[in-house]
Amino acid sequence: MTDANATGDFSDREWSDEPQAVFGSDPKLVQEIYELEKNVEAMFNKEFLNNPGEIVRRHYSKNIDVSFVDILSPGQYFGKDVLNWWEWIGSQFVGDLWLRNMRIYARENTGFVYMNQVYQGDHGGEKFLWVMRQTDVVEKQDGEWRIMHTHLSFAGDPVELDPASWKLDFEYKPRPLPWDAAEKGEGYGETPVEFEKHD
């Protein structure tokens, strides 16, 4: 496995592999949750194609309320369908995956992780790069941290109000904050979106 800093053009981005504790989190618990996520990352890159469901069996909650929200339609899976989805989609993955820029909240037996999932590879001679936003909600169950909920998403560039015209930002390139861009008259996308103001 190569590192995300070593492949592709990442010169305009900063990728950190160090977890950042947020909201006054317990550093020991933050480290434990970080290790959970790094185990998931390692499993994805070493054994996902041969045994995709093992990540769910080993690191996701066994509770019927476990959930996974994917970028691929229909996109929402609950209970046993989380495992069914991973088993079904696993053989179609052809790239390497890294979890970067982890911001971790941890208190007692509960926490969450906001991070970037970097997925990069070569499919049929064509290189691809997806940078997604990923949020995991975790809970310590029987002494082990387990993922209760995962949510993946891409950033969208709202060129117009019609979502059908939005461009997905697969590479999550840095861009100015919307209010800074508006101040400079640059707009956020190609054309600034005018949102209705409410009293």
PDB file of N, CA and C in Angstrom, residues 88-144:
ATOM      1  N   TRP A  88     -21.722  -7.620  -0.576  1.00  0.00           N
ATOM      2  CA  TRP A  88     -22.088  -7.479  -1.988  1.00  0.00           C
ATOM      3  C   TRP A  88     -21.127  -6.554  -2.740  1.00  0.00           C
ATOM      4  N   ILE A  89     -20.778  -5.421  -2.143  1.00  0.00           N
ATOM      5  CA  ILE A  89     -19.989  -4.401  -2.847  1.00  0.00           C
ATOM      6  C   ILE A  89     -18.490  -4.669  -2.782  1.00  0.00           C
ATOM      7  N   GLY A  90     -18.037  -5.446  -1.810  1.00  0.00           N
ATOM      8  CA  GLY A  90     -16.611  -5.609  -1.538  1.00  0.00           C
ATOM      9  C   GLY A  90     -15.760  -6.005  -2.721  1.00  0.00           C
ATOM     10  N   SER A  91     -16.230  -6.947  -3.516  1.00  0.00           N
ATOM     11  CA  SER A  91     -15.407  -7.451  -4.619  1.00  0.00           C
ATOM     12  C   SER A  91     -15.213  -6.423  -5.728  1.00  0.00           C
ATOM     13  N   GLN A  92     -15.955  -5.324  -5.687  1.00  0.00           N
ATOM     14  CA  GLN A  92     -15.868  -4.315  -6.741  1.00  0.00           C
ATOM     15  C   GLN A  92     -14.822  -3.236  -6.448  1.00  0.00           C
ATOM     16  N   PHE A  93     -14.217  -3.277  -5.280  1.00  0.00           N
ATOM     17  CA  PHE A  93     -13.243  -2.256  -4.918  1.00  0.00           C
ATOM     18  C   PHE A  93     -11.863  -2.618  -5.436  1.00  0.00           C
ATOM     19  N   VAL A  94     -11.201  -1.652  -6.039  1.00  0.00           N
ATOM     20  CA  VAL A  94      -9.918  -1.920  -6.708  1.00  0.00           C
ATOM     21  C   VAL A  94      -8.801  -0.988  -6.257  1.00  0.00           C
ATOM     22  N   GLY A  95      -9.053  -0.116  -5.308  1.00  0.00           N
ATOM     23  CA  GLY A  95      -8.040   0.868  -4.926  1.00  0.00           C
ATOM     24  C   GLY A  95      -7.560   0.693  -3.502  1.00  0.00           C
ATOM     25  N   ASP A  96      -6.724   1.628  -3.093  1.00  0.00           N
ATOM     26  CA  ASP A  96      -6.240   1.702  -1.718  1.00  0.00           C
ATOM     27  C   ASP A  96      -7.034   2.771  -0.981  1.00  0.00           C
ATOM     28  N   LEU A  97      -7.161   2.603   0.315  1.00  0.00           N
ATOM     29  CA  LEU A  97      -7.955   3.513   1.121  1.00  0.00           C
ATOM     30  C   LEU A  97      -7.137   3.997   2.306  1.00  0.00           C
ATOM     31  N   TRP A  98      -7.254   5.291   2.591  1.00  0.00           N
ATOM     32  CA  TRP A  98      -6.604   5.870   3.769  1.00  0.00           C
ATOM     33  C   TRP A  98      -7.626   6.699   4.515  1.00  0.00           C
ATOM     34  N   LEU A  99      -7.519   6.708   5.824  1.00  0.00           N
ATOM     35  CA  LEU A  99      -8.348   7.552   6.672  1.00  0.00           C
ATOM     36  C   LEU A  99      -7.441   8.630   7.244  1.00  0.00           C
ATOM     37  N   ARG A 100      -7.745   9.873   6.928  1.00  0.00           N
ATOM     38  CA  ARG A 100      -6.875  10.991   7.299  1.00  0.00           C
ATOM     39  C   ARG A 100      -7.677  12.102   7.977  1.00  0.00           C
ATOM     40  N   ASN A 101      -6.933  13.001   8.628  1.00  0.00           N
ATOM     41  CA  ASN A 101      -7.505  14.202   9.259  1.00  0.00           C
ATOM     42  C   ASN A 101      -8.589  13.846  10.281  1.00  0.00           C
ATOM     43  N   MET A 102      -8.300  12.871  11.132  1.00  0.00           N
ATOM     44  CA  MET A 102      -9.298  12.436  12.116  1.00  0.00           C
ATOM     45  C   MET A 102      -9.451  13.452  13.236  1.00  0.00           C
ATOM     46  N   ARG A 103     -10.682  13.865  13.457  1.00  0.00           N
ATOM     47  CA  ARG A 103     -11.062  14.693  14.599  1.00  0.00           C
ATOM     48  C   ARG A 103     -11.947  13.802  15.460  1.00  0.00           C
ATOM     49  N   ILE A 104     -11.498  13.534  16.667  1.00  0.00           N
ATOM     50  CA  ILE A 104     -12.148  12.507  17.482  1.00  0.00           C
ATOM     51  C   ILE A 104     -12.679  13.087  18.789  1.00  0.00           C
ATOM     52  N   TYR A 105     -13.939  12.796  19.045  1.00  0.00           N
ATOM     53  CA  TYR A 105     -14.560  13.105  20.334  1.00  0.00           C
ATOM     54  C   TYR A 105     -14.734  11.790  21.087  1.00  0.00           C
ATOM     55  N   ALA A 106     -14.355  11.769  22.344  1.00  0.00           N
ATOM     56  CA  ALA A 106     -14.504  10.561  23.156  1.00  0.00           C
ATOM     57  C   ALA A 106     -14.773  10.940  24.599  1.00  0.00           C
ATOM     58  N   ARG A 107     -15.812  10.376  25.168  1.00  0.00           N
ATOM     59  CA  ARG A 107     -16.150  10.601  26.571  1.00  0.00           C
ATOM     60  C   ARG A 107     -16.786   9.328  27.104  1.00  0.00           C
ATOM     61  N   GLU A 108     -16.199   8.757  28.115  1.00  0.00           N
ATOM     62  CA  GLU A 108     -16.676   7.516  28.725  1.00  0.00           C
ATOM     63  C   GLU A 108     -16.782   6.408  27.673  1.00  0.00           C
ATOM     64  N   ASN A 109     -17.997   5.971  27.323  1.00  0.00           N
ATOM     65  CA  ASN A 109     -18.149   4.852  26.388  1.00  0.00           C
ATOM     66  C   ASN A 109     -18.647   5.262  25.009  1.00  0.00           C
ATOM     67  N   THR A 110     -18.636   6.569  24.714  1.00  0.00           N
ATOM     68  CA  THR A 110     -19.212   7.048  23.461  1.00  0.00           C
ATOM     69  C   THR A 110     -18.256   8.011  22.770  1.00  0.00           C
ATOM     70  N   GLY A 111     -18.304   8.019  21.443  1.00  0.00           N
ATOM     71  CA  GLY A 111     -17.474   8.960  20.703  1.00  0.00           C
ATOM     72  C   GLY A 111     -17.914   9.080  19.260  1.00  0.00           C
ATOM     73  N   PHE A 112     -17.292  10.015  18.559  1.00  0.00           N
ATOM     74  CA  PHE A 112     -17.482  10.098  17.113  1.00  0.00           C
ATOM     75  C   PHE A 112     -16.175  10.516  16.472  1.00  0.00           C
ATOM     76  N   VAL A 113     -16.064  10.186  15.191  1.00  0.00           N
ATOM     77  CA  VAL A 113     -14.871  10.526  14.414  1.00  0.00           C
ATOM     78  C   VAL A 113     -15.332  11.193  13.131  1.00  0.00           C
ATOM     79  N   TYR A 114     -14.802  12.382  12.852  1.00  0.00           N
ATOM     80  CA  TYR A 114     -14.998  13.017  11.552  1.00  0.00           C
ATOM     81  C   TYR A 114     -13.653  12.959  10.857  1.00  0.00           C
ATOM     82  N   MET A 115     -13.635  12.512   9.592  1.00  0.00           N
ATOM     83  CA  MET A 115     -12.359  12.341   8.890  1.00  0.00           C
ATOM     84  C   MET A 115     -12.577  12.393   7.389  1.00  0.00           C
ATOM     85  N   ASN A 116     -11.465  12.338   6.666  1.00  0.00           N
ATOM     86  CA  ASN A 116     -11.515  12.191   5.214  1.00  0.00           C
ATOM     87  C   ASN A 116     -11.130  10.768   4.853  1.00  0.00           C
ATOM     88  N   GLN A 117     -11.926  10.162   3.990  1.00  0.00           N
ATOM     89  CA  GLN A 117     -11.592   8.857   3.433  1.00  0.00           C
ATOM     90  C   GLN A 117     -11.032   9.104   2.037  1.00  0.00           C
ATOM     91  N   VAL A 118      -9.781   8.734   1.845  1.00  0.00           N
ATOM     92  CA  VAL A 118      -9.118   8.912   0.548  1.00  0.00           C
ATOM     93  C   VAL A 118      -9.081   7.548  -0.125  1.00  0.00           C
ATOM     94  N   TYR A 119      -9.699   7.459  -1.285  1.00  0.00           N
ATOM     95  CA  TYR A 119      -9.783   6.196  -2.019  1.00  0.00           C
ATOM     96  C   TYR A 119      -9.194   6.435  -3.401  1.00  0.00           C
ATOM     97  N   GLN A 120      -8.125   5.714  -3.720  1.00  0.00           N
ATOM     98  CA  GLN A 120      -7.379   5.988  -4.943  1.00  0.00           C
ATOM     99  C   GLN A 120      -6.927   4.679  -5.573  1.00  0.00           C
ATOM    100  N   GLY A 121      -6.928   4.653  -6.896  1.00  0.00           N
ATOM    101  CA  GLY A 121      -6.463   3.440  -7.564  1.00  0.00           C
ATOM    102  C   GLY A 121      -6.472   3.578  -9.067  1.00  0.00           C
ATOM    103  N   ASP A 122      -6.454   2.435  -9.712  1.00  0.00           N
ATOM    104  CA  ASP A 122      -6.418   2.350 -11.166  1.00  0.00           C
ATOM    105  C   ASP A 122      -7.476   1.339 -11.574  1.00  0.00           C
ATOM    106  N   HIS A 123      -8.388   1.748 -12.447  1.00  0.00           N
ATOM    107  CA  HIS A 123      -9.439   0.845 -12.913  1.00  0.00           C
ATOM    108  C   HIS A 123      -9.419   0.815 -14.431  1.00  0.00           C
ATOM    109  N   GLY A 124      -9.014  -0.317 -14.993  1.00  0.00           N
ATOM    110  CA  GLY A 124      -8.952  -0.435 -16.451  1.00  0.00           C
ATOM    111  C   GLY A 124      -7.996   0.553 -17.085  1.00  0.00           C
ATOM    112  N   GLY A 125      -6.898   0.852 -16.409  1.00  0.00           N
ATOM    113  CA  GLY A 125      -5.918   1.793 -16.945  1.00  0.00           C
ATOM    114  C   GLY A 125      -6.229   3.249 -16.659  1.00  0.00           C
ATOM    115  N   GLU A 126      -7.365   3.517 -16.031  1.00  0.00           N
ATOM    116  CA  GLU A 126      -7.726   4.899 -15.696  1.00  0.00           C
ATOM    117  C   GLU A 126      -7.556   5.135 -14.204  1.00  0.00           C
ATOM    118  N   LYS A 127      -6.780   6.150 -13.871  1.00  0.00           N
ATOM    119  CA  LYS A 127      -6.564   6.467 -12.460  1.00  0.00           C
ATOM    120  C   LYS A 127      -7.783   7.210 -11.913  1.00  0.00           C
ATOM    121  N   PHE A 128      -8.098   6.951 -10.656  1.00  0.00           N
ATOM    122  CA  PHE A 128      -9.196   7.670 -10.021  1.00  0.00           C
ATOM    123  C   PHE A 128      -8.792   8.064  -8.606  1.00  0.00           C
ATOM    124  N   LEU A 129      -9.428   9.109  -8.119  1.00  0.00           N
ATOM    125  CA  LEU A 129      -9.201   9.608  -6.767  1.00  0.00           C
ATOM    126  C   LEU A 129     -10.526  10.123  -6.234  1.00  0.00           C
ATOM    127  N   TRP A 130     -10.958   9.582  -5.135  1.00  0.00           N
ATOM    128  CA  TRP A 130     -12.142  10.076  -4.438  1.00  0.00           C
ATOM    129  C   TRP A 130     -11.707  10.494  -3.047  1.00  0.00           C
ATOM    130  N   VAL A 131     -12.116  11.666  -2.640  1.00  0.00           N
ATOM    131  CA  VAL A 131     -11.898  12.088  -1.261  1.00  0.00           C
ATOM    132  C   VAL A 131     -13.274  12.366  -0.670  1.00  0.00           C
ATOM    133  N   MET A 132     -13.657  11.521   0.262  1.00  0.00           N
ATOM    134  CA  MET A 132     -14.972  11.639   0.873  1.00  0.00           C
ATOM    135  C   MET A 132     -14.851  12.162   2.294  1.00  0.00           C
ATOM    136  N   ARG A 133     -15.962  12.654   2.786  1.00  0.00           N
ATOM    137  CA  ARG A 133     -16.072  12.977   4.199  1.00  0.00           C
ATOM    138  C   ARG A 133     -16.697  11.756   4.867  1.00  0.00           C
ATOM    139  N   GLN A 134     -16.161  11.368   5.989  1.00  0.00           N
ATOM    140  CA  GLN A 134     -16.694  10.199   6.697  1.00  0.00           C
ATOM    141  C   GLN A 134     -16.870  10.533   8.166  1.00  0.00           C
ATOM    142  N   THR A 135     -18.019  10.174   8.697  1.00  0.00           N
ATOM    143  CA  THR A 135     -18.283  10.308  10.125  1.00  0.00           C
ATOM    144  C   THR A 135     -18.656   8.939  10.672  1.00  0.00           C
ATOM    145  N   ASP A 136     -17.991   8.528  11.727  1.00  0.00           N
ATOM    146  CA  ASP A 136     -18.327   7.296  12.436  1.00  0.00           C
ATOM    147  C   ASP A 136     -18.755   7.645  13.853  1.00  0.00           C
ATOM    148  N   VAL A 137     -19.850   7.050  14.303  1.00  0.00           N
ATOM    149  CA  VAL A 137     -20.275   7.137  15.698  1.00  0.00           C
ATOM    150  C   VAL A 137     -19.880   5.813  16.341  1.00  0.00           C
ATOM    151  N   VAL A 138     -19.196   5.891  17.474  1.00  0.00           N
ATOM    152  CA  VAL A 138     -18.655   4.678  18.094  1.00  0.00           C
ATOM    153  C   VAL A 138     -19.108   4.559  19.552  1.00  0.00           C
ATOM    154  N   GLU A 139     -19.105   3.317  20.017  1.00  0.00           N
ATOM    155  CA  GLU A 139     -19.457   3.050  21.412  1.00  0.00           C
ATOM    156  C   GLU A 139     -18.608   1.884  21.899  1.00  0.00           C
ATOM    157  N   LYS A 140     -18.206   1.959  23.162  1.00  0.00           N
ATOM    158  CA  LYS A 140     -17.467   0.841  23.749  1.00  0.00           C
ATOM    159  C   LYS A 140     -18.487  -0.195  24.211  1.00  0.00           C
ATOM    160  N   GLN A 141     -18.419  -1.376  23.608  1.00  0.00           N
ATOM    161  CA  GLN A 141     -19.360  -2.451  23.912  1.00  0.00           C
ATOM    162  C   GLN A 141     -18.569  -3.673  24.355  1.00  0.00           C
ATOM    163  N   ASP A 142     -18.844  -4.156  25.553  1.00  0.00           N
ATOM    164  CA  ASP A 142     -18.118  -5.308  26.110  1.00  0.00           C
ATOM    165  C   ASP A 142     -16.608  -5.096  26.054  1.00  0.00           C
ATOM    166  N   GLY A 143     -16.184  -3.864  26.373  1.00  0.00           N
ATOM    167  CA  GLY A 143     -14.759  -3.558  26.455  1.00  0.00           C
ATOM    168  C   GLY A 143     -14.079  -3.242  25.141  1.00  0.00           C
ATOM    169  N   GLU A 144     -14.821  -3.264  24.010  1.00  0.00           N
ATOM    170  CA  GLU A 144     -14.227  -2.971  22.697  1.00  0.00           C
ATOM    171  C   GLU A 144     -14.989  -1.851  22.008  1.00  0.00           C
TER     172      GLU A 144
END
